[in-house]
mmCIF file with all atom_site columns, C-alpha atoms and ligand atoms in Angstrom:
data_model
loop_
_atom_site.group_PDB
_atom_site.id
_atom_site.type_symbol
_atom_site.label_atom_id
_atom_site.label_alt_id
_atom_site.label_comp_id
_atom_site.label_asym_id
_atom_site.label_entity_id
_atom_site.label_seq_id
_atom_site.pdbx_PDB_ins_code
_atom_site.Cartn_x
_atom_site.Cartn_y
_atom_site.Cartn_z
_atom_site.occupancy
_atom_site.B_iso_or_equiv
_atom_site.pdbx_formal_charge
_atom_site.auth_seq_id
_atom_site.auth_comp_id
_atom_site.auth_asym_id
_atom_site.auth_atom_id
_atom_site.pdbx_PDB_model_num
ATOM   1   C  CA  . VAL A 1 1  ? -6.514  -1.099  3.342   1.00 75.00 ? 309 VAL A CA  1
ATOM   2   C  CA  . PRO A 1 2  ? -6.061  -4.664  4.618   1.00 82.00 ? 310 PRO A CA  1
ATOM   3   C  CA  . GLU A 1 3  ? -7.552  -7.398  2.576   1.00 85.00 ? 311 GLU A CA  1
ATOM   4   C  CA  . ARG A 1 4  ? -10.138 -8.319  5.259   1.00 86.00 ? 312 ARG A CA  1
ATOM   5   C  CA  . PHE A 1 5  ? -11.737 -4.937  4.819   1.00 89.00 ? 313 PHE A CA  1
ATOM   6   C  CA  . LEU A 1 6  ? -12.124 -5.057  0.993   1.00 90.00 ? 314 LEU A CA  1
ATOM   7   C  CA  . GLU A 1 7  ? -15.800 -6.199  1.169   1.00 93.00 ? 315 GLU A CA  1
ATOM   8   C  CA  . ARG A 1 8  ? -16.730 -4.490  4.459   1.00 91.00 ? 316 ARG A CA  1
ATOM   9   C  CA  . PRO A 1 9  ? -15.073 -1.207  5.390   1.00 89.00 ? 317 PRO A CA  1
ATOM   10  C  CA  . PRO A 1 10 ? -13.436 -1.211  8.886   1.00 88.00 ? 318 PRO A CA  1
ATOM   11  C  CA  . GLY A 1 11 ? -15.367 0.205   11.934  1.00 85.00 ? 319 GLY A CA  1
ATOM   12  C  CA  . THR A 1 12 ? -14.030 3.192   13.794  1.00 81.00 ? 320 THR A CA  1
ATOM   13  C  CA  . TYR A 1 13 ? -12.102 1.215   16.137  1.00 84.00 ? 321 TYR A CA  1
ATOM   14  C  CA  . THR A 1 14 ? -11.177 -2.013  14.198  1.00 86.00 ? 322 THR A CA  1
ATOM   15  C  CA  . TRP A 1 15 ? -8.278  -0.368  11.919  1.00 86.00 ? 323 TRP A CA  1
ATOM   16  C  CA  . ILE A 1 16 ? -6.503  2.537   13.368  1.00 87.00 ? 324 ILE A CA  1
ATOM   17  C  CA  . PRO A 1 17 ? -3.220  2.893   11.657  1.00 89.00 ? 325 PRO A CA  1
ATOM   18  C  CA  . PHE A 1 18 ? -3.404  6.653   11.844  1.00 92.00 ? 326 PHE A CA  1
ATOM   19  C  CA  . GLY A 1 19 ? -4.563  6.947   15.372  1.00 91.00 ? 327 GLY A CA  1
ATOM   20  C  CA  . GLY A 1 20 ? -7.787  8.575   16.210  1.00 88.00 ? 328 GLY A CA  1
ATOM   21  C  CA  . GLY A 1 21 ? -9.582  11.409  17.838  1.00 89.00 ? 329 GLY A CA  1
ATOM   22  C  CA  . THR A 1 22 ? -8.414  14.946  17.725  1.00 93.00 ? 330 THR A CA  1
ATOM   23  C  CA  . ARG A 1 23 ? -4.689  13.913  17.338  1.00 94.00 ? 331 ARG A CA  1
ATOM   24  C  CA  . ARG A 1 24 ? -5.284  11.707  14.353  1.00 93.00 ? 332 ARG A CA  1
ATOM   25  C  CA  . CYS A 1 25 ? -2.654  11.747  11.765  1.00 95.00 ? 333 CYS A CA  1
ATOM   26  C  CA  . LEU A 1 26 ? -2.856  14.974  9.842   1.00 96.00 ? 334 LEU A CA  1
ATOM   27  C  CA  . ALA A 1 27 ? -1.578  13.422  6.609   1.00 97.00 ? 335 ALA A CA  1
ATOM   28  C  CA  . ALA A 1 28 ? -3.573  10.252  6.570   1.00 94.00 ? 336 ALA A CA  1
ATOM   29  C  CA  . SER A 1 29 ? -5.119  10.828  3.194   1.00 94.00 ? 337 SER A CA  1
ATOM   30  C  CA  . TYR A 1 30 ? -1.813  11.866  1.653   1.00 95.00 ? 338 TYR A CA  1
ATOM   31  C  CA  . ALA A 1 31 ? -0.093  8.963   3.131   1.00 95.00 ? 339 ALA A CA  1
ATOM   32  C  CA  . GLU A 1 32 ? -2.571  6.515   1.780   1.00 91.00 ? 340 GLU A CA  1
ATOM   33  C  CA  . LEU A 1 33 ? -2.466  8.243   -1.570  1.00 93.00 ? 341 LEU A CA  1
ATOM   34  C  CA  . GLU A 1 34 ? 1.343   7.960   -1.708  1.00 95.00 ? 342 GLU A CA  1
ATOM   35  C  CA  . MET A 1 35 ? 1.161   4.263   -0.640  1.00 94.00 ? 343 MET A CA  1
ATOM   36  C  CA  . LYS A 1 36 ? -1.285  3.471   -3.402  1.00 92.00 ? 344 LYS A CA  1
ATOM   37  C  CA  . ARG A 1 37 ? 1.030   5.312   -5.940  1.00 93.00 ? 345 ARG A CA  1
ATOM   38  C  CA  . VAL A 1 38 ? 4.046   3.448   -4.896  1.00 94.00 ? 346 VAL A CA  1
ATOM   39  C  CA  . LEU A 1 39 ? 2.378   0.182   -4.794  1.00 92.00 ? 347 LEU A CA  1
ATOM   40  C  CA  . ARG A 1 40 ? 0.996   0.736   -8.287  1.00 91.00 ? 348 ARG A CA  1
ATOM   41  C  CA  . THR A 1 41 ? 4.330   1.836   -9.571  1.00 91.00 ? 349 THR A CA  1
ATOM   42  C  CA  . VAL A 1 42 ? 6.193   -1.193  -8.017  1.00 92.00 ? 350 VAL A CA  1
ATOM   43  C  CA  . LEU A 1 43 ? 3.586   -3.737  -8.915  1.00 93.00 ? 351 LEU A CA  1
ATOM   44  C  CA  . GLY A 1 44 ? 3.515   -2.481  -12.541 1.00 90.00 ? 352 GLY A CA  1
ATOM   45  C  CA  . GLU A 1 45 ? 7.141   -3.429  -12.720 1.00 91.00 ? 353 GLU A CA  1
ATOM   46  C  CA  . VAL A 1 46 ? 7.409   -6.650  -10.675 1.00 94.00 ? 354 VAL A CA  1
ATOM   47  C  CA  . GLU A 1 47 ? 5.203   -9.534  -9.679  1.00 94.00 ? 355 GLU A CA  1
ATOM   48  C  CA  . LEU A 1 48 ? 5.366   -10.640 -6.134  1.00 93.00 ? 356 LEU A CA  1
ATOM   49  C  CA  . ARG A 1 49 ? 4.965   -14.277 -4.843  1.00 93.00 ? 357 ARG A CA  1
ATOM   50  C  CA  . PRO A 1 50 ? 5.528   -15.871 -1.404  1.00 92.00 ? 358 PRO A CA  1
ATOM   51  C  CA  . ALA A 1 51 ? 9.132   -16.935 -0.862  1.00 93.00 ? 359 ALA A CA  1
ATOM   52  C  CA  . ASP A 1 52 ? 7.910   -19.968 1.058   1.00 89.00 ? 360 ASP A CA  1
ATOM   53  C  CA  . SER A 1 53 ? 5.270   -22.501 -0.192  1.00 88.00 ? 361 SER A CA  1
ATOM   54  C  CA  . ASP A 1 54 ? 3.739   -23.183 3.185   1.00 88.00 ? 362 ASP A CA  1
ATOM   55  C  CA  . SER A 1 55 ? 1.324   -20.672 4.666   1.00 88.00 ? 363 SER A CA  1
ATOM   56  C  CA  . GLU A 1 56 ? 2.667   -18.353 7.358   1.00 90.00 ? 364 GLU A CA  1
ATOM   57  C  CA  . HIS A 1 57 ? 1.360   -17.876 10.854  1.00 92.00 ? 365 HIS A CA  1
ATOM   58  C  CA  . ALA A 1 58 ? 0.746   -14.567 12.426  1.00 92.00 ? 366 ALA A CA  1
ATOM   59  C  CA  . ARG A 1 59 ? 2.626   -13.381 15.499  1.00 93.00 ? 367 ARG A CA  1
ATOM   60  C  CA  . ARG A 1 60 ? 1.880   -10.647 17.992  1.00 92.00 ? 368 ARG A CA  1
ATOM   61  C  CA  . SER A 1 61 ? 4.035   -7.716  17.650  1.00 82.00 ? 369 SER A CA  1
ATOM   62  C  CA  . ALA A 1 62 ? 3.230   -5.021  20.369  1.00 85.00 ? 370 ALA A CA  1
ATOM   63  C  CA  . ILE A 1 63 ? -0.322  -4.325  19.939  1.00 80.00 ? 371 ILE A CA  1
ATOM   64  C  CA  . SER A 1 64 ? -0.680  -5.685  16.326  1.00 81.00 ? 372 SER A CA  1
ATOM   65  C  CA  . PHE A 1 65 ? -0.039  -8.860  14.418  1.00 84.00 ? 373 PHE A CA  1
ATOM   66  C  CA  . SER A 1 66 ? 2.784   -9.351  11.847  1.00 89.00 ? 374 SER A CA  1
ATOM   67  C  CA  . PRO A 1 67 ? 3.729   -12.380 9.686   1.00 90.00 ? 375 PRO A CA  1
ATOM   68  C  CA  . ASP A 1 68 ? 5.745   -14.864 11.739  1.00 91.00 ? 376 ASP A CA  1
ATOM   69  C  CA  . LYS A 1 69 ? 8.639   -15.033 9.132   1.00 89.00 ? 377 LYS A CA  1
ATOM   70  C  CA  . ARG A 1 70 ? 8.480   -11.554 8.173   1.00 88.00 ? 378 ARG A CA  1
ATOM   71  C  CA  . GLY A 1 71 ? 6.392   -12.193 5.076   1.00 90.00 ? 379 GLY A CA  1
ATOM   72  C  CA  . ARG A 1 72 ? 9.291   -12.750 2.775   1.00 93.00 ? 380 ARG A CA  1
ATOM   73  C  CA  . VAL A 1 73 ? 8.422   -12.366 -1.109  1.00 94.00 ? 381 VAL A CA  1
ATOM   74  C  CA  . VAL A 1 74 ? 10.221  -12.834 -4.287  1.00 95.00 ? 382 VAL A CA  1
ATOM   75  C  CA  . ALA A 1 75 ? 9.915   -10.102 -6.782  1.00 95.00 ? 383 ALA A CA  1
ATOM   76  C  CA  . GLU A 1 76 ? 10.189  -11.025 -10.430 1.00 95.00 ? 384 GLU A CA  1
ATOM   77  C  CA  . PRO A 1 77 ? 10.079  -8.659  -13.382 1.00 93.00 ? 385 PRO A CA  1
ATOM   78  C  CA  . ARG A 1 78 ? 6.811   -8.606  -15.210 1.00 90.00 ? 386 ARG A CA  1
ATOM   79  C  CA  . THR A 1 79 ? 6.590   -9.606  -18.783 1.00 82.00 ? 387 THR A CA  1
ATOM   80  C  CA  . PRO A 1 80 ? 6.154   -6.369  -20.773 1.00 73.00 ? 388 PRO A CA  1
ATOM   81  C  CA  . ASP A 1 81 ? 2.474   -5.257  -20.999 1.00 67.00 ? 389 ASP A CA  1
ATOM   82  C  CA  . PRO A 1 82 ? 1.535   -5.453  -24.752 1.00 70.00 ? 390 PRO A CA  1
ATOM   83  C  CA  . ARG A 1 83 ? -0.957  -2.661  -24.230 1.00 72.00 ? 391 ARG A CA  1
ATOM   84  C  CA  . PRO A 1 84 ? 0.180   0.771   -25.335 1.00 71.00 ? 392 PRO A CA  1
ATOM   85  C  CA  . ARG A 1 85 ? 1.347   3.034   -22.423 1.00 68.00 ? 393 ARG A CA  1
ATOM   86  C  CA  . ARG A 1 86 ? -0.204  6.480   -22.020 1.00 68.00 ? 394 ARG A CA  1
ATOM   87  C  CA  . ALA A 1 87 ? 1.095   8.380   -25.017 1.00 69.00 ? 395 ALA A CA  1
ATOM   88  C  CA  . GLU A 1 88 ? 2.702   11.509  -23.542 1.00 74.00 ? 396 GLU A CA  1
ATOM   89  C  CA  . PRO A 1 89 ? 3.877   12.079  -20.044 1.00 72.00 ? 397 PRO A CA  1
ATOM   90  C  CA  . TRP A 1 90 ? 2.039   14.931  -18.150 1.00 71.00 ? 398 TRP A CA  1
ATOM   91  C  CA  . GLN A 1 91 ? 3.341   18.282  -19.010 1.00 74.00 ? 399 GLN A CA  1
ATOM   92  C  CA  . PRO A 1 92 ? 2.834   21.413  -16.805 1.00 73.00 ? 400 PRO A CA  1
ATOM   93  C  CA  . SER A 1 93 ? 0.478   23.913  -18.446 1.00 73.00 ? 401 SER A CA  1
ATOM   94  C  CA  . PRO A 1 94 ? 2.401   26.774  -20.237 1.00 72.00 ? 402 PRO A CA  1
ATOM   95  C  CA  . ILE A 1 95 ? 1.015   29.049  -17.513 1.00 72.00 ? 403 ILE A CA  1
ATOM   96  C  CA  . TYR A 1 96 ? 3.410   27.538  -14.898 1.00 60.00 ? 404 TYR A CA  1
ATOM   97  C  CA  . SER A 1 97 ? 6.622   27.298  -17.092 1.00 52.00 ? 405 SER A CA  1
HETATM 98  C  C1  . HEM B 2 .  ? 1.978   5.408   6.505   1.00 82.83 ? 575 HEM B C1  1
HETATM 99  C  C2  . HEM B 2 .  ? 2.185   6.697   6.835   1.00 82.83 ? 575 HEM B C2  1
HETATM 100 C  C3  . HEM B 2 .  ? 1.827   7.215   8.162   1.00 82.83 ? 575 HEM B C3  1
HETATM 101 C  C4  . HEM B 2 .  ? 1.288   6.619   9.281   1.00 82.83 ? 575 HEM B C4  1
HETATM 102 C  C5  . HEM B 2 .  ? 1.010   5.147   9.512   1.00 82.83 ? 575 HEM B C5  1
HETATM 103 C  C6  . HEM B 2 .  ? 1.059   7.741   10.246  1.00 82.83 ? 575 HEM B C6  1
HETATM 104 C  C7  . HEM B 2 .  ? 0.553   7.393   11.527  1.00 82.83 ? 575 HEM B C7  1
HETATM 105 C  C8  . HEM B 2 .  ? 0.358   8.460   12.485  1.00 82.83 ? 575 HEM B C8  1
HETATM 106 C  C9  . HEM B 2 .  ? -0.179  8.170   13.827  1.00 82.83 ? 575 HEM B C9  1
HETATM 107 C  C10 . HEM B 2 .  ? -0.516  6.872   14.446  1.00 82.83 ? 575 HEM B C10 1
HETATM 108 C  C11 . HEM B 2 .  ? -0.229  9.471   14.558  1.00 82.83 ? 575 HEM B C11 1
HETATM 109 C  C12 . HEM B 2 .  ? -0.644  9.757   15.947  1.00 82.83 ? 575 HEM B C12 1
HETATM 110 C  C13 . HEM B 2 .  ? -2.158  9.999   15.938  1.00 82.83 ? 575 HEM B C13 1
HETATM 111 C  C14 . HEM B 2 .  ? -2.497  10.024  17.438  1.00 82.83 ? 575 HEM B C14 1
HETATM 112 O  O1  . HEM B 2 .  ? -1.694  10.528  18.384  1.00 82.83 ? 575 HEM B O1  1
HETATM 113 O  O2  . HEM B 2 .  ? -3.689  9.812   17.770  1.00 82.83 ? 575 HEM B O2  1
HETATM 114 C  C15 . HEM B 2 .  ? 0.189   10.409  13.544  1.00 82.83 ? 575 HEM B C15 1
HETATM 115 C  C16 . HEM B 2 .  ? 0.207   11.882  13.690  1.00 82.83 ? 575 HEM B C16 1
HETATM 116 C  C17 . HEM B 2 .  ? 0.630   12.753  12.859  1.00 82.83 ? 575 HEM B C17 1
HETATM 117 N  N1  . HEM B 2 .  ? 1.068   12.464  11.557  1.00 82.83 ? 575 HEM B N1  1
HETATM 118 FE FE1 . HEM B 2 .  ? 1.269   10.813  10.724  1.00 82.83 ? 575 HEM B FE1 1
HETATM 119 N  N2  . HEM B 2 .  ? 1.401   8.895   9.778   1.00 82.83 ? 575 HEM B N2  1
HETATM 120 C  C18 . HEM B 2 .  ? 1.862   8.540   8.463   1.00 82.83 ? 575 HEM B C18 1
HETATM 121 C  C19 . HEM B 2 .  ? 2.330   9.626   7.524   1.00 82.83 ? 575 HEM B C19 1
HETATM 122 C  C20 . HEM B 2 .  ? 2.480   10.924  7.870   1.00 82.83 ? 575 HEM B C20 1
HETATM 123 C  C21 . HEM B 2 .  ? 2.921   12.013  6.865   1.00 82.83 ? 575 HEM B C21 1
HETATM 124 C  C22 . HEM B 2 .  ? 3.485   11.589  5.600   1.00 82.83 ? 575 HEM B C22 1
HETATM 125 C  C23 . HEM B 2 .  ? 2.846   13.157  7.516   1.00 82.83 ? 575 HEM B C23 1
HETATM 126 C  C24 . HEM B 2 .  ? 3.346   14.494  7.013   1.00 82.83 ? 575 HEM B C24 1
HETATM 127 C  C25 . HEM B 2 .  ? 3.564   14.790  5.690   1.00 82.83 ? 575 HEM B C25 1
HETATM 128 C  C26 . HEM B 2 .  ? 2.301   12.841  8.896   1.00 82.83 ? 575 HEM B C26 1
HETATM 129 C  C27 . HEM B 2 .  ? 1.988   13.921  9.772   1.00 82.83 ? 575 HEM B C27 1
HETATM 130 C  C28 . HEM B 2 .  ? 1.542   13.691  10.938  1.00 82.83 ? 575 HEM B C28 1
HETATM 131 C  C29 . HEM B 2 .  ? 1.231   14.830  12.037  1.00 82.83 ? 575 HEM B C29 1
HETATM 132 C  C30 . HEM B 2 .  ? 1.503   16.312  11.737  1.00 82.83 ? 575 HEM B C30 1
HETATM 133 C  C31 . HEM B 2 .  ? 0.718   14.327  13.179  1.00 82.83 ? 575 HEM B C31 1
HETATM 134 C  C32 . HEM B 2 .  ? 0.378   14.959  14.378  1.00 82.83 ? 575 HEM B C32 1
HETATM 135 C  C33 . HEM B 2 .  ? -1.052  15.218  14.448  1.00 82.83 ? 575 HEM B C33 1
HETATM 136 C  C34 . HEM B 2 .  ? -1.425  15.952  15.811  1.00 82.83 ? 575 HEM B C34 1
HETATM 137 O  O3  . HEM B 2 .  ? -0.735  15.608  16.860  1.00 82.83 ? 575 HEM B O3  1
HETATM 138 O  O4  . HEM B 2 .  ? -2.392  16.698  15.903  1.00 82.83 ? 575 HEM B O4  1
HETATM 139 N  N3  . HEM B 2 .  ? 1.968   11.632  9.058   1.00 82.83 ? 575 HEM B N3  1
HETATM 140 N  N4  . HEM B 2 .  ? 0.536   9.892   12.310  1.00 82.83 ? 575 HEM B N4  1
#
């Protein structure tokens, strides 16, 4: 969800990335879950910072807005997290193997 909706959830017609009505994206929940997982994994490994120091203007792109200079970022490896990671990776229950 875009930052501007963190404190107040979007209204029905203010954020419609998955369309709306009876033809709304069938996999909207799945797509959001996957995006969260990907972001969490990537951001656990690297830290992102803006490539340019000055703030970027928005430009219109069809019916939406996008960063004027494509929102370039620099990804740097995160310093290792000293906290212990989850002990064991998830294993399927014996009933499935
Ligand atoms: C970020 C990811 C996605 C976005 C932004 C997105 C967006 C959309 C949009 C805008 C529509 C058209 C809604 C309309 O016509 O009103 C749509 C339809 C649809 N999407 Fe997605 N979608 C995403 C991912 C997926 C995935 C991963 C699947 C399947 C695994 C999927 C399956 C479908 C299907 C089956 C429809 C047609 C629904 C219908 O016509 O009844 N979408 N999606």
